Amino acid sequence: MVGYKYNTEQEAIDAVALCNKYYGIPVSEDSVTQTFTDYFYNESIGYYIIYSEELQQVLGNPQEIIIILNKL
Amino acid sequence: MGLPSFITPIMGKSQPLLLLDAVTTATGAWSLRKLRAAYSGNCIRVRRSSDNTEQDIGFVGNVLDSSSLTTFVGANNGFVVTWYDQSGVGRNLTQTTATAQPLIVSSGTIVTEGTKSAVSFNGTAQFMNVAATLPTYPLLTTSHSLHLVGKSTLTGGASAGFINYRSTTPVDRPELRYGLLLGTTTRLYWNAGDAVNTLSGFTTYSLHSSYYTPVSGVTVNGYRNGSSIFSGNRADNWSSSLTPTFQIGFYSVATAYRGGVMQEMIIWNTDKTSNRTTIDSNVNSYYAIW
């Protein structure tokens, strides 16, 4: 997949916060949408954010990420 | 010849009963049409891409209020934040992360499948969760019926179904996955570790349904567009103490997605086999699938 990879959880949290600030999320008190993007953790690659077009202007160019799945 | 069972004469005219008025006691019901006359809530809550504000969208004439939807979204994209549960139990489908919300309006045009509005999951990032916990193992240790109007796509991780219901542990766990990719076809995947039952053809826009009764013989029956295409058993060896997740478009156990479109999904916490033809007729009279 394409996305953004981070060395620590804090880096991923900071990246999410940056996106929320840029897009003004949450918009209001009654907004169900609480964050613009979110991060995941996988043993094979660590912390990452899945790419979407709107993230590029905040987080820059994404990279190819290969995740090894070990469970069905 | 009498009227079909889902038609009832009202004030001299034949009016179709709403599906959940004809087949009652659903334990979760999500649709872009109104399913129950007594349901007074909205259909979906939508976020528009232009400024990320949200608005509830209701029904007009028992279908999604498309005029309000397109007026709100304008020429932008619209994403489903909440898909309200019409069963009365309050099990809304939700997604609080913007980039994970499925699409309902693309550049000002409502997404459709067949001739009706649809919610689209891209298979790379979009999914929805059931907000409230389903009752104690409704699908897997008690009788149940489930139907999906829509289809899955080949986009996504190989282990993910379009609908995923299972617990992470133990390995020999109960599970139900609709639209799992196996080889080159998408299938119903039932109870790994015991039996893999296959109801293939999930990439075809259809009414996909299954009915299950945990009696001796433990049988699940699968249908597509009203025709039986699957019948199978499973071993009866699971615990009711697990806490499964129920997700559309995402399989959290493997962090894998599955694309698809969905117009309606209903779960009954009983075996509705005796109502199957009523359900099939109601669905097809509205969606005109087959």
Short mmCIF file of N, CA, C and O in Angstrom, two decimals, chain A residues 1 23-25 27 30-38 40-42 48 50-52 54-55 67 69 71-72, chain B residues 45 47 51-54 81-82 96-99 101 124-125 159 166 168 173 177 189 250-251 253-255 257:
data_model
loop_
_atom_site.label_atom_id
_atom_site.label_comp_id
_atom_site.label_asym_id
_atom_site.label_seq_id
_atom_site.Cartn_x
_atom_site.Cartn_y
_atom_site.Cartn_z
N MET A 1 0.84 -1.19 0.00
CA MET A 1 0.00 0.00 0.00
C MET A 1 0.88 1.24 0.00
O MET A 1 2.08 1.16 0.21
N TYR A 23 -7.11 20.85 8.59
CA TYR A 23 -8.48 20.72 8.09
C TYR A 23 -9.55 21.18 9.10
O TYR A 23 -10.75 21.08 8.82
N GLY A 24 -9.09 21.62 10.27
CA GLY A 24 -10.03 22.14 11.26
C GLY A 24 -10.98 21.10 11.82
O GLY A 24 -12.17 21.37 12.04
N ILE A 25 -10.47 19.91 12.05
CA ILE A 25 -11.27 18.79 12.57
C ILE A 25 -11.03 18.64 14.07
O ILE A 25 -9.88 18.67 14.50
N VAL A 27 -14.94 20.03 13.37
CA VAL A 27 -15.44 21.33 12.94
C VAL A 27 -16.24 22.01 14.04
O VAL A 27 -16.12 23.21 14.27
N ASP A 30 -20.82 19.28 17.75
CA ASP A 30 -21.70 18.15 17.40
C ASP A 30 -21.16 17.33 16.23
O ASP A 30 -21.86 16.46 15.71
N SER A 31 -19.92 17.57 15.84
CA SER A 31 -19.33 16.78 14.77
C SER A 31 -19.08 15.35 15.23
O SER A 31 -18.51 15.13 16.31
N VAL A 32 -19.50 14.40 14.40
CA VAL A 32 -19.17 13.01 14.67
C VAL A 32 -17.72 12.75 14.28
O VAL A 32 -17.00 11.99 14.92
N THR A 33 -17.27 13.42 13.22
CA THR A 33 -15.90 13.27 12.74
C THR A 33 -14.94 13.90 13.74
O THR A 33 -14.98 15.12 13.96
N GLN A 34 -14.09 13.09 14.32
CA GLN A 34 -13.21 13.56 15.38
C GLN A 34 -11.76 13.71 14.95
O GLN A 34 -10.96 14.34 15.63
N THR A 35 -11.39 13.09 13.86
CA THR A 35 -10.02 13.19 13.38
C THR A 35 -10.03 13.07 11.86
O THR A 35 -10.90 12.40 11.29
N PHE A 36 -9.06 13.74 11.19
CA PHE A 36 -9.08 13.67 9.74
C PHE A 36 -8.50 12.35 9.25
O PHE A 36 -8.97 11.77 8.29
N THR A 37 -7.44 11.89 9.93
CA THR A 37 -6.86 10.60 9.57
C THR A 37 -6.49 9.88 10.86
O THR A 37 -6.65 10.42 11.95
N ASP A 38 -6.01 8.66 10.73
CA ASP A 38 -5.63 7.89 11.91
C ASP A 38 -4.40 7.05 11.56
O ASP A 38 -4.09 6.84 10.39
N PHE A 40 -2.01 3.43 12.20
CA PHE A 40 -2.09 2.01 12.53
C PHE A 40 -0.71 1.51 12.94
O PHE A 40 0.30 2.17 12.69
N TYR A 41 -0.70 0.33 13.55
CA TYR A 41 0.57 -0.31 13.89
C TYR A 41 0.58 -1.72 13.33
O TYR A 41 -0.40 -2.46 13.42
N ASN A 42 1.69 -2.07 12.74
CA ASN A 42 1.87 -3.44 12.26
C ASN A 42 3.28 -3.88 12.65
O ASN A 42 4.24 -3.11 12.53
N TYR A 48 2.09 3.61 10.91
CA TYR A 48 1.90 4.15 9.57
C TYR A 48 0.52 4.78 9.41
O TYR A 48 -0.40 4.49 10.18
N ILE A 50 -2.34 5.48 6.31
CA ILE A 50 -2.70 5.11 4.95
C ILE A 50 -2.92 6.37 4.12
O ILE A 50 -3.56 7.33 4.56
N TYR A 51 -2.40 6.36 2.91
CA TYR A 51 -2.46 7.53 2.02
C TYR A 51 -3.89 7.84 1.59
O TYR A 51 -4.69 6.96 1.31
N SER A 52 -4.19 9.11 1.55
CA SER A 52 -5.35 9.60 0.80
C SER A 52 -4.91 10.94 0.20
O SER A 52 -4.00 11.60 0.72
N GLU A 54 -5.91 13.92 0.10
CA GLU A 54 -5.92 15.16 0.88
C GLU A 54 -4.74 15.25 1.84
O GLU A 54 -4.43 16.34 2.34
N LEU A 55 -4.09 14.13 2.12
CA LEU A 55 -2.98 14.15 3.08
C LEU A 55 -1.70 14.70 2.47
O LEU A 55 -0.81 15.18 3.18
N ILE A 67 3.14 -4.53 3.89
CA ILE A 67 2.74 -5.12 5.17
C ILE A 67 2.66 -6.63 5.03
O ILE A 67 2.07 -7.14 4.08
N LEU A 69 1.07 -9.87 6.33
CA LEU A 69 -0.06 -10.35 7.12
C LEU A 69 0.21 -11.77 7.58
O LEU A 69 0.62 -12.61 6.78
N LYS A 71 -2.08 -13.47 9.74
CA LYS A 71 -3.28 -14.14 10.24
C LYS A 71 -4.38 -14.06 9.19
O LYS A 71 -4.45 -13.10 8.44
N LEU A 72 -5.22 -15.04 9.19
CA LEU A 72 -6.43 -14.95 8.38
C LEU A 72 -7.54 -14.40 9.24
O LEU A 72 -8.50 -13.92 8.79
N ARG B 45 -25.90 10.41 8.19
CA ARG B 45 -25.28 11.70 8.46
C ARG B 45 -24.08 11.81 7.53
O ARG B 45 -23.29 10.86 7.40
N ARG B 47 -20.73 14.06 5.77
CA ARG B 47 -19.73 15.12 5.83
C ARG B 47 -19.40 15.55 4.40
O ARG B 47 -19.19 14.71 3.53
N ASP B 51 -15.96 21.83 3.37
CA ASP B 51 -15.62 22.47 4.64
C ASP B 51 -15.72 21.52 5.84
O ASP B 51 -15.61 21.95 6.98
N ASN B 52 -15.94 20.25 5.56
CA ASN B 52 -16.00 19.19 6.59
C ASN B 52 -17.17 19.32 7.56
O ASN B 52 -17.19 18.64 8.59
N THR B 53 -18.14 20.16 7.25
CA THR B 53 -19.33 20.21 8.10
C THR B 53 -20.21 18.99 7.82
O THR B 53 -20.10 18.36 6.76
N GLU B 54 -21.09 18.69 8.78
CA GLU B 54 -21.93 17.49 8.68
C GLU B 54 -23.41 17.85 8.74
O GLU B 54 -23.79 18.87 9.34
N VAL B 81 -20.85 9.59 7.56
CA VAL B 81 -20.31 9.64 8.91
C VAL B 81 -21.04 8.63 9.80
O VAL B 81 -20.43 7.91 10.59
N THR B 82 -22.36 8.61 9.67
CA THR B 82 -23.21 7.70 10.44
C THR B 82 -24.27 7.12 9.51
O THR B 82 -24.90 7.86 8.74
N THR B 96 -15.62 7.82 12.59
CA THR B 96 -15.24 9.14 13.10
C THR B 96 -13.97 9.69 12.46
O THR B 96 -13.59 10.81 12.75
N THR B 97 -13.33 8.91 11.61
CA THR B 97 -12.11 9.37 10.91
C THR B 97 -12.47 9.73 9.47
O THR B 97 -12.98 8.89 8.72
N ALA B 98 -12.18 10.96 9.08
CA ALA B 98 -12.63 11.47 7.78
C ALA B 98 -12.13 10.62 6.61
O ALA B 98 -12.90 10.27 5.71
N THR B 99 -10.84 10.30 6.59
CA THR B 99 -10.30 9.57 5.44
C THR B 99 -10.78 8.12 5.37
O THR B 99 -10.55 7.45 4.38
N GLN B 101 -14.10 7.38 5.93
CA GLN B 101 -15.56 7.39 5.71
C GLN B 101 -15.89 7.01 4.26
O GLN B 101 -15.26 7.51 3.33
N THR B 124 -9.34 0.44 0.31
CA THR B 124 -7.98 0.83 0.72
C THR B 124 -7.95 1.58 2.05
O THR B 124 -6.93 1.60 2.73
N ALA B 125 -9.04 2.21 2.42
CA ALA B 125 -9.01 2.97 3.68
C ALA B 125 -10.38 3.14 4.33
O ALA B 125 -10.45 3.55 5.48
N SER B 159 -7.43 -11.46 3.01
CA SER B 159 -8.13 -12.08 4.13
C SER B 159 -9.38 -11.32 4.56
O SER B 159 -10.10 -11.78 5.45
N ARG B 166 -16.13 -11.24 13.73
CA ARG B 166 -15.40 -12.29 14.42
C ARG B 166 -14.62 -11.71 15.59
O ARG B 166 -14.42 -10.51 15.73
N THR B 168 -10.86 -11.89 17.72
CA THR B 168 -9.46 -12.11 17.38
C THR B 168 -9.01 -13.50 17.80
O THR B 168 -8.27 -14.18 17.09
N ARG B 173 -12.06 -19.88 16.12
CA ARG B 173 -13.05 -18.91 16.58
C ARG B 173 -14.26 -18.89 15.67
O ARG B 173 -14.17 -19.22 14.49
N ARG B 177 -17.69 -14.00 7.44
CA ARG B 177 -17.17 -12.98 6.54
C ARG B 177 -17.88 -13.09 5.19
O ARG B 177 -17.81 -14.13 4.55
N TYR B 189 -17.44 -16.78 4.12
CA TYR B 189 -16.46 -17.58 4.86
C TYR B 189 -17.01 -17.79 6.25
O TYR B 189 -17.31 -16.84 6.96
N PHE B 250 -13.67 -3.57 6.35
CA PHE B 250 -12.39 -3.66 7.05
C PHE B 250 -12.38 -4.90 7.93
O PHE B 250 -13.38 -5.22 8.58
N TYR B 251 -11.24 -5.57 7.94
CA TYR B 251 -11.05 -6.75 8.76
C TYR B 251 -9.93 -6.43 9.74
O TYR B 251 -8.75 -6.53 9.41
N VAL B 253 -8.69 -7.75 12.31
CA VAL B 253 -7.77 -8.80 12.77
C VAL B 253 -6.48 -8.78 11.94
O VAL B 253 -5.39 -9.01 12.45
N ALA B 254 -6.60 -8.50 10.66
CA ALA B 254 -5.43 -8.49 9.78
C ALA B 254 -5.15 -7.09 9.21
O ALA B 254 -4.32 -6.95 8.33
N THR B 255 -5.83 -6.08 9.71
CA THR B 255 -5.71 -4.71 9.19
C THR B 255 -5.83 -4.72 7.67
O THR B 255 -4.99 -4.18 6.95
N TYR B 257 -8.52 -4.37 4.17
CA TYR B 257 -9.75 -3.76 3.69
C TYR B 257 -10.38 -4.60 2.57
O TYR B 257 -9.73 -5.43 1.96
#
